[in-house]
């Protein structure tokens, strides 16, 4: 349809019913235009449609959103229910919306200010074709040895950057650290007994604990 | 046992209660006697919340009382297989077990809950609502009304924060009675006033250099503090007072104050809070560490802060203060002075035989701790005293804070000057390694970066206030960390002959490493180096073990090298138990020091804590045990709507399958208390399985941030999507924390891809079928789970355990998180091959011993090489 084609550009398509929504004023990183063909509230990508709901509005018209959710159940690949949390006592309402979104196959996104809500709309549009490398696991960067050693060692609770450097300069390599006896670790400045214990535990604890009885009770 | 201790034991045996005593009055001994009473019959008694050290102290004590091992305390370790555990419980006895394991065992009916005679909770001050202890006690009381519950604590001050802390703790403990035994209780006071001891208090002034360092450190803390407050006006950051700064966990208090908004505050503030911790550490180390180790710690901090120019690493702002300059210089001068220092001329040339690593143009000062000399004097005095009073000397006990001090004193007493000399030799060779490492990494010396912003721009760096003492260095500008490093590099150059061949440098480095290792051996005295004729024993405070220590040693002279209020009481108890022994106590404290302030405020805080507890006890509503939420209403609904007339399910309770690793969070106890049947299981995919279709991955805010940037969440979502029709990401806020991802005021004008909201948006784009539950607390999560389950079938544990299992070996296998995380952060490792390593190699220690060829066989030539190189590379 026309609206889908047009949304391939860099413009957010807005349902004219949203004309008075103040969050429009907060959208400034991406252009938007009104389009009569839009079935949801905001089309922020070729396959992404957004329904917007402020909790204050929902309190006045509690049935409104259910109708909208039902009407859109087969459209768009990603259906977002963007909710503005603008009331204090939100527990019951949010509980209900959490469940409604799952049942209606919507992805719920919460925002706590107009700016934040608008930012989500902008981000969806801008990220439409962005590769997802940013949130994928990436192999450790080994170009900076000191930095990767620090990253590795600070996985242990209470070991910080300074401690990582102390270990490396005192023992020389990761292999030598693992072989250092407790007494010797305890002499490193900044290493109290607890830290030594945590370090030794991380080094000597088995990666895997096999227990054949684990699922027997289930 | 003393009269009051007997009375406490009698009360405890008579009724279930929480016992809170002043530290040092013998809680451990009362506790051991209580256990002893139960060793003879066939009781099944479970002991929760003890540390490993406490367990072995208990075992030792019971053994010394002639109780056989299998009747005494048996410890269930984290790797005790579940079948073995089940068999152990059935044989009865006293078992120390972690609450996590016990909760799982109770839920899976591995413990015959009706046969439990009692549960004992040690360190009861650590119990929190919705903890595993809470869950254990709930299950226990639901299934067994007869068995006893006793709780022990000697940390009265831990019961004074928050609203009605005593009442709430009692509620969790399912107890209605509390026994309070402060030092000022009448019977206690009477019992302890009988002995006749001699106490000699020695107030040792610090050296001028130490005074200077302490003052400067306090100044740095003050400034950092006011910076935290300035940046977080919305948060109630406690007033900075000297007293506040002293007590041990001041930075923790600030951390707690900021906790509700921790995920929202700026990285700068987080860094400042980290700085406060380092400064507090430094203040404590000033009196604990020898001058050389203290200085090397400061140097390490400077190095960590002086990333190569151009890098964006954050720098600690206090390093730019005048005060920092003062204490850094003063700390260095306690070790050595340079030609440019005014003190150089007054310092005698190094008459000691110094090693090759000590630069030639410096003079060693090697300041000793004043307490060391004092200790020597006291020991001499005792020696004379003892020889005149007895013929064969008398046992002397020196009590110190930790093992480090213990070693330090042993070394010092064995060879006073030699000790610092050896340390200095070691220090200079370490420093050489460190500087070479830095030099290699650094581009050729460049001007110190001035990119770092200075504290609130309120102290222009060049406008120095007058520096006390007016030393020569004071005329310079406050230095940047880079400047400190350059200065140190210069020191290094004086002993370096420039060598164009880098090979040479490598061998030199190896030489240094070799001497270092040799030096390390020197640093580790064997115990037999202390002359065997001497009856001096140096011990560190170890709380519960101390009680046995005094009785074992029967010392006549006790020297408290570091002050400890609890130990003073232990000495009182020891004296009251042995009225025939003349005992002399020396009590050492640094005058006008942080150490002194800390001691005084500890004593005061404990007294105030008891006064509060007594007040709360007199006015509190006595908790009445709550019956668990029944599932009656669930039953009705099930029959009427879902299974229309035909099928009636016997298992009417709603079931949620919970991953074993989740038994550290507060959600499982919450689910249980709301009448949901929870089944522990080892899951490869997801944390909670609500139905055959619904799989939930729970993330707290900090987990969410962490796993979004590590990419772990992406992989988890991939797995959930692959195996379940309704994959759900649960974003769970803490009840005490602010319910929003970012602060409205912190939203920037542009889209920042690294913001959490941006990453979350990207995640939903990558996984359009992943649903998100936003929950403000575990309570809310529970309510949402309940509603979701209304219209879905019950899950099956056997099936859930099979999901995502690639090979049969993976089933029933638990993963230890920290070693796994360390492995996964290593070069050469990725999300595909880390499992291969974990399967083939036992632990990290073994990984470090594995041959390169073996690693390459496991994960391929290039990754294997990368991994091997990372582990063995020396810088």
mmCIF file with all atom_site columns, N, CA, C and O in Angstrom, chain B residues 704-725:
data_model
loop_
_atom_site.group_PDB
_atom_site.id
_atom_site.type_symbol
_atom_site.label_atom_id
_atom_site.label_alt_id
_atom_site.label_comp_id
_atom_site.label_asym_id
_atom_site.label_entity_id
_atom_site.label_seq_id
_atom_site.pdbx_PDB_ins_code
_atom_site.Cartn_x
_atom_site.Cartn_y
_atom_site.Cartn_z
_atom_site.occupancy
_atom_site.B_iso_or_equiv
_atom_site.pdbx_formal_charge
_atom_site.auth_seq_id
_atom_site.auth_comp_id
_atom_site.auth_asym_id
_atom_site.auth_atom_id
_atom_site.pdbx_PDB_model_num
ATOM 1  N N  . UNK B 1 704 ? 20.339 -6.016  32.968 1.00 0.00 ? 704 UNK B N  1
ATOM 2  C CA . UNK B 1 704 ? 19.874 -5.616  31.640 1.00 0.00 ? 704 UNK B CA 1
ATOM 3  C C  . UNK B 1 704 ? 20.951 -4.795  30.938 1.00 0.00 ? 704 UNK B C  1
ATOM 4  O O  . UNK B 1 704 ? 21.316 -5.073  29.794 1.00 0.00 ? 704 UNK B O  1
ATOM 5  N N  . UNK B 1 705 ? 21.466 -3.816  31.660 1.00 0.00 ? 705 UNK B N  1
ATOM 6  C CA . UNK B 1 705 ? 22.505 -2.952  31.091 1.00 0.00 ? 705 UNK B CA 1
ATOM 7  C C  . UNK B 1 705 ? 23.726 -3.781  30.714 1.00 0.00 ? 705 UNK B C  1
ATOM 8  O O  . UNK B 1 705 ? 24.256 -3.698  29.614 1.00 0.00 ? 705 UNK B O  1
ATOM 9  N N  . UNK B 1 706 ? 24.120 -4.635  31.650 1.00 0.00 ? 706 UNK B N  1
ATOM 10 C CA . UNK B 1 706 ? 25.332 -5.431  31.458 1.00 0.00 ? 706 UNK B CA 1
ATOM 11 C C  . UNK B 1 706 ? 25.166 -6.415  30.297 1.00 0.00 ? 706 UNK B C  1
ATOM 12 O O  . UNK B 1 706 ? 26.029 -6.521  29.426 1.00 0.00 ? 706 UNK B O  1
ATOM 13 N N  . UNK B 1 707 ? 24.028 -7.121  30.265 1.00 0.00 ? 707 UNK B N  1
ATOM 14 C CA . UNK B 1 707 ? 23.879 -8.169  29.266 1.00 0.00 ? 707 UNK B CA 1
ATOM 15 C C  . UNK B 1 707 ? 23.561 -7.594  27.888 1.00 0.00 ? 707 UNK B C  1
ATOM 16 O O  . UNK B 1 707 ? 23.782 -8.248  26.882 1.00 0.00 ? 707 UNK B O  1
ATOM 17 N N  . UNK B 1 708 ? 23.038 -6.370  27.847 1.00 0.00 ? 708 UNK B N  1
ATOM 18 C CA . UNK B 1 708 ? 22.826 -5.736  26.546 1.00 0.00 ? 708 UNK B CA 1
ATOM 19 C C  . UNK B 1 708 ? 24.161 -5.346  25.933 1.00 0.00 ? 708 UNK B C  1
ATOM 20 O O  . UNK B 1 708 ? 24.354 -5.445  24.731 1.00 0.00 ? 708 UNK B O  1
ATOM 21 N N  . UNK B 1 709 ? 25.103 -4.902  26.781 1.00 0.00 ? 709 UNK B N  1
ATOM 22 C CA . UNK B 1 709 ? 26.364 -4.474  26.186 1.00 0.00 ? 709 UNK B CA 1
ATOM 23 C C  . UNK B 1 709 ? 27.306 -5.653  25.949 1.00 0.00 ? 709 UNK B C  1
ATOM 24 O O  . UNK B 1 709 ? 28.122 -5.607  25.042 1.00 0.00 ? 709 UNK B O  1
ATOM 25 N N  . UNK B 1 710 ? 27.175 -6.712  26.737 1.00 0.00 ? 710 UNK B N  1
ATOM 26 C CA . UNK B 1 710 ? 28.053 -7.860  26.486 1.00 0.00 ? 710 UNK B CA 1
ATOM 27 C C  . UNK B 1 710 ? 27.528 -8.697  25.334 1.00 0.00 ? 710 UNK B C  1
ATOM 28 O O  . UNK B 1 710 ? 28.256 -9.513  24.776 1.00 0.00 ? 710 UNK B O  1
ATOM 29 N N  . UNK B 1 711 ? 26.249 -8.518  24.998 1.00 0.00 ? 711 UNK B N  1
ATOM 30 C CA . UNK B 1 711 ? 25.674 -9.301  23.917 1.00 0.00 ? 711 UNK B CA 1
ATOM 31 C C  . UNK B 1 711 ? 25.061 -10.601 24.390 1.00 0.00 ? 711 UNK B C  1
ATOM 32 O O  . UNK B 1 711 ? 24.503 -11.367 23.614 1.00 0.00 ? 711 UNK B O  1
ATOM 33 N N  . UNK B 1 712 ? 25.176 -10.854 25.702 1.00 0.00 ? 712 UNK B N  1
ATOM 34 C CA . UNK B 1 712 ? 24.626 -12.089 26.252 1.00 0.00 ? 712 UNK B CA 1
ATOM 35 C C  . UNK B 1 712 ? 23.113 -12.158 26.056 1.00 0.00 ? 712 UNK B C  1
ATOM 36 O O  . UNK B 1 712 ? 22.558 -13.203 25.716 1.00 0.00 ? 712 UNK B O  1
ATOM 37 N N  . UNK B 1 713 ? 22.454 -11.036 26.237 1.00 0.00 ? 713 UNK B N  1
ATOM 38 C CA . UNK B 1 713 ? 20.991 -11.013 26.123 1.00 0.00 ? 713 UNK B CA 1
ATOM 39 C C  . UNK B 1 713 ? 20.549 -11.368 24.707 1.00 0.00 ? 713 UNK B C  1
ATOM 40 O O  . UNK B 1 713 ? 19.544 -12.046 24.511 1.00 0.00 ? 713 UNK B O  1
ATOM 41 N N  . UNK B 1 714 ? 21.329 -10.914 23.728 1.00 0.00 ? 714 UNK B N  1
ATOM 42 C CA . UNK B 1 714 ? 21.001 -11.212 22.332 1.00 0.00 ? 714 UNK B CA 1
ATOM 43 C C  . UNK B 1 714 ? 20.952 -12.729 22.135 1.00 0.00 ? 714 UNK B C  1
ATOM 44 O O  . UNK B 1 714 ? 20.002 -13.277 21.585 1.00 0.00 ? 714 UNK B O  1
ATOM 45 N N  . UNK B 1 715 ? 22.018 -13.389 22.631 1.00 0.00 ? 715 UNK B N  1
ATOM 46 C CA . UNK B 1 715 ? 22.094 -14.838 22.490 1.00 0.00 ? 715 UNK B CA 1
ATOM 47 C C  . UNK B 1 715 ? 20.946 -15.520 23.236 1.00 0.00 ? 715 UNK B C  1
ATOM 48 O O  . UNK B 1 715 ? 20.341 -16.470 22.735 1.00 0.00 ? 715 UNK B O  1
ATOM 49 N N  . UNK B 1 716 ? 20.641 -15.007 24.432 1.00 0.00 ? 716 UNK B N  1
ATOM 50 C CA . UNK B 1 716 ? 19.555 -15.602 25.213 1.00 0.00 ? 716 UNK B CA 1
ATOM 51 C C  . UNK B 1 716 ? 18.220 -15.467 24.482 1.00 0.00 ? 716 UNK B C  1
ATOM 52 O O  . UNK B 1 716 ? 17.412 -16.397 24.468 1.00 0.00 ? 716 UNK B O  1
ATOM 53 N N  . UNK B 1 717 ? 17.991 -14.299 23.870 1.00 0.00 ? 717 UNK B N  1
ATOM 54 C CA . UNK B 1 717 ? 16.748 -14.088 23.139 1.00 0.00 ? 717 UNK B CA 1
ATOM 55 C C  . UNK B 1 717 ? 16.678 -15.022 21.936 1.00 0.00 ? 717 UNK B C  1
ATOM 56 O O  . UNK B 1 717 ? 15.627 -15.586 21.627 1.00 0.00 ? 717 UNK B O  1
ATOM 57 N N  . UNK B 1 718 ? 17.825 -15.186 21.248 1.00 0.00 ? 718 UNK B N  1
ATOM 58 C CA . UNK B 1 718 ? 17.875 -16.114 20.122 1.00 0.00 ? 718 UNK B CA 1
ATOM 59 C C  . UNK B 1 718 ? 17.429 -17.506 20.559 1.00 0.00 ? 718 UNK B C  1
ATOM 60 O O  . UNK B 1 718 ? 16.611 -18.146 19.892 1.00 0.00 ? 718 UNK B O  1
ATOM 61 N N  . UNK B 1 719 ? 17.974 -17.953 21.694 1.00 0.00 ? 719 UNK B N  1
ATOM 62 C CA . UNK B 1 719 ? 17.624 -19.287 22.184 1.00 0.00 ? 719 UNK B CA 1
ATOM 63 C C  . UNK B 1 719 ? 16.147 -19.395 22.542 1.00 0.00 ? 719 UNK B C  1
ATOM 64 O O  . UNK B 1 719 ? 15.494 -20.377 22.230 1.00 0.00 ? 719 UNK B O  1
ATOM 65 N N  . UNK B 1 720 ? 15.645 -18.384 23.246 1.00 0.00 ? 720 UNK B N  1
ATOM 66 C CA . UNK B 1 720 ? 14.230 -18.431 23.656 1.00 0.00 ? 720 UNK B CA 1
ATOM 67 C C  . UNK B 1 720 ? 13.332 -18.485 22.435 1.00 0.00 ? 720 UNK B C  1
ATOM 68 O O  . UNK B 1 720 ? 12.376 -19.240 22.379 1.00 0.00 ? 720 UNK B O  1
ATOM 69 N N  . UNK B 1 721 ? 13.665 -17.643 21.440 1.00 0.00 ? 721 UNK B N  1
ATOM 70 C CA . UNK B 1 721 ? 12.839 -17.558 20.239 1.00 0.00 ? 721 UNK B CA 1
ATOM 71 C C  . UNK B 1 721 ? 12.800 -18.905 19.523 1.00 0.00 ? 721 UNK B C  1
ATOM 72 O O  . UNK B 1 721 ? 11.780 -19.315 18.992 1.00 0.00 ? 721 UNK B O  1
ATOM 73 N N  . UNK B 1 722 ? 13.960 -19.572 19.574 1.00 0.00 ? 722 UNK B N  1
ATOM 74 C CA . UNK B 1 722 ? 14.057 -20.833 18.860 1.00 0.00 ? 722 UNK B CA 1
ATOM 75 C C  . UNK B 1 722 ? 13.191 -21.927 19.493 1.00 0.00 ? 722 UNK B C  1
ATOM 76 O O  . UNK B 1 722 ? 12.686 -22.798 18.818 1.00 0.00 ? 722 UNK B O  1
ATOM 77 N N  . UNK B 1 723 ? 13.027 -21.872 20.819 1.00 0.00 ? 723 UNK B N  1
ATOM 78 C CA . UNK B 1 723 ? 12.411 -23.007 21.494 1.00 0.00 ? 723 UNK B CA 1
ATOM 79 C C  . UNK B 1 723 ? 11.016 -22.751 22.048 1.00 0.00 ? 723 UNK B C  1
ATOM 80 O O  . UNK B 1 723 ? 10.333 -23.691 22.435 1.00 0.00 ? 723 UNK B O  1
ATOM 81 N N  . UNK B 1 724 ? 10.609 -21.484 22.166 1.00 0.00 ? 724 UNK B N  1
ATOM 82 C CA . UNK B 1 724 ? 9.302  -21.223 22.775 1.00 0.00 ? 724 UNK B CA 1
ATOM 83 C C  . UNK B 1 724 ? 8.465  -20.314 21.884 1.00 0.00 ? 724 UNK B C  1
ATOM 84 O O  . UNK B 1 724 ? 9.001  -19.426 21.220 1.00 0.00 ? 724 UNK B O  1
ATOM 85 N N  . UNK B 1 725 ? 7.164  -20.531 21.925 1.00 0.00 ? 725 UNK B N  1
ATOM 86 C CA . UNK B 1 725 ? 6.302  -19.708 21.090 1.00 0.00 ? 725 UNK B CA 1
ATOM 87 C C  . UNK B 1 725 ? 6.166  -18.303 21.654 1.00 0.00 ? 725 UNK B C  1
ATOM 88 O O  . UNK B 1 725 ? 6.068  -17.331 20.925 1.00 0.00 ? 725 UNK B O  1
#
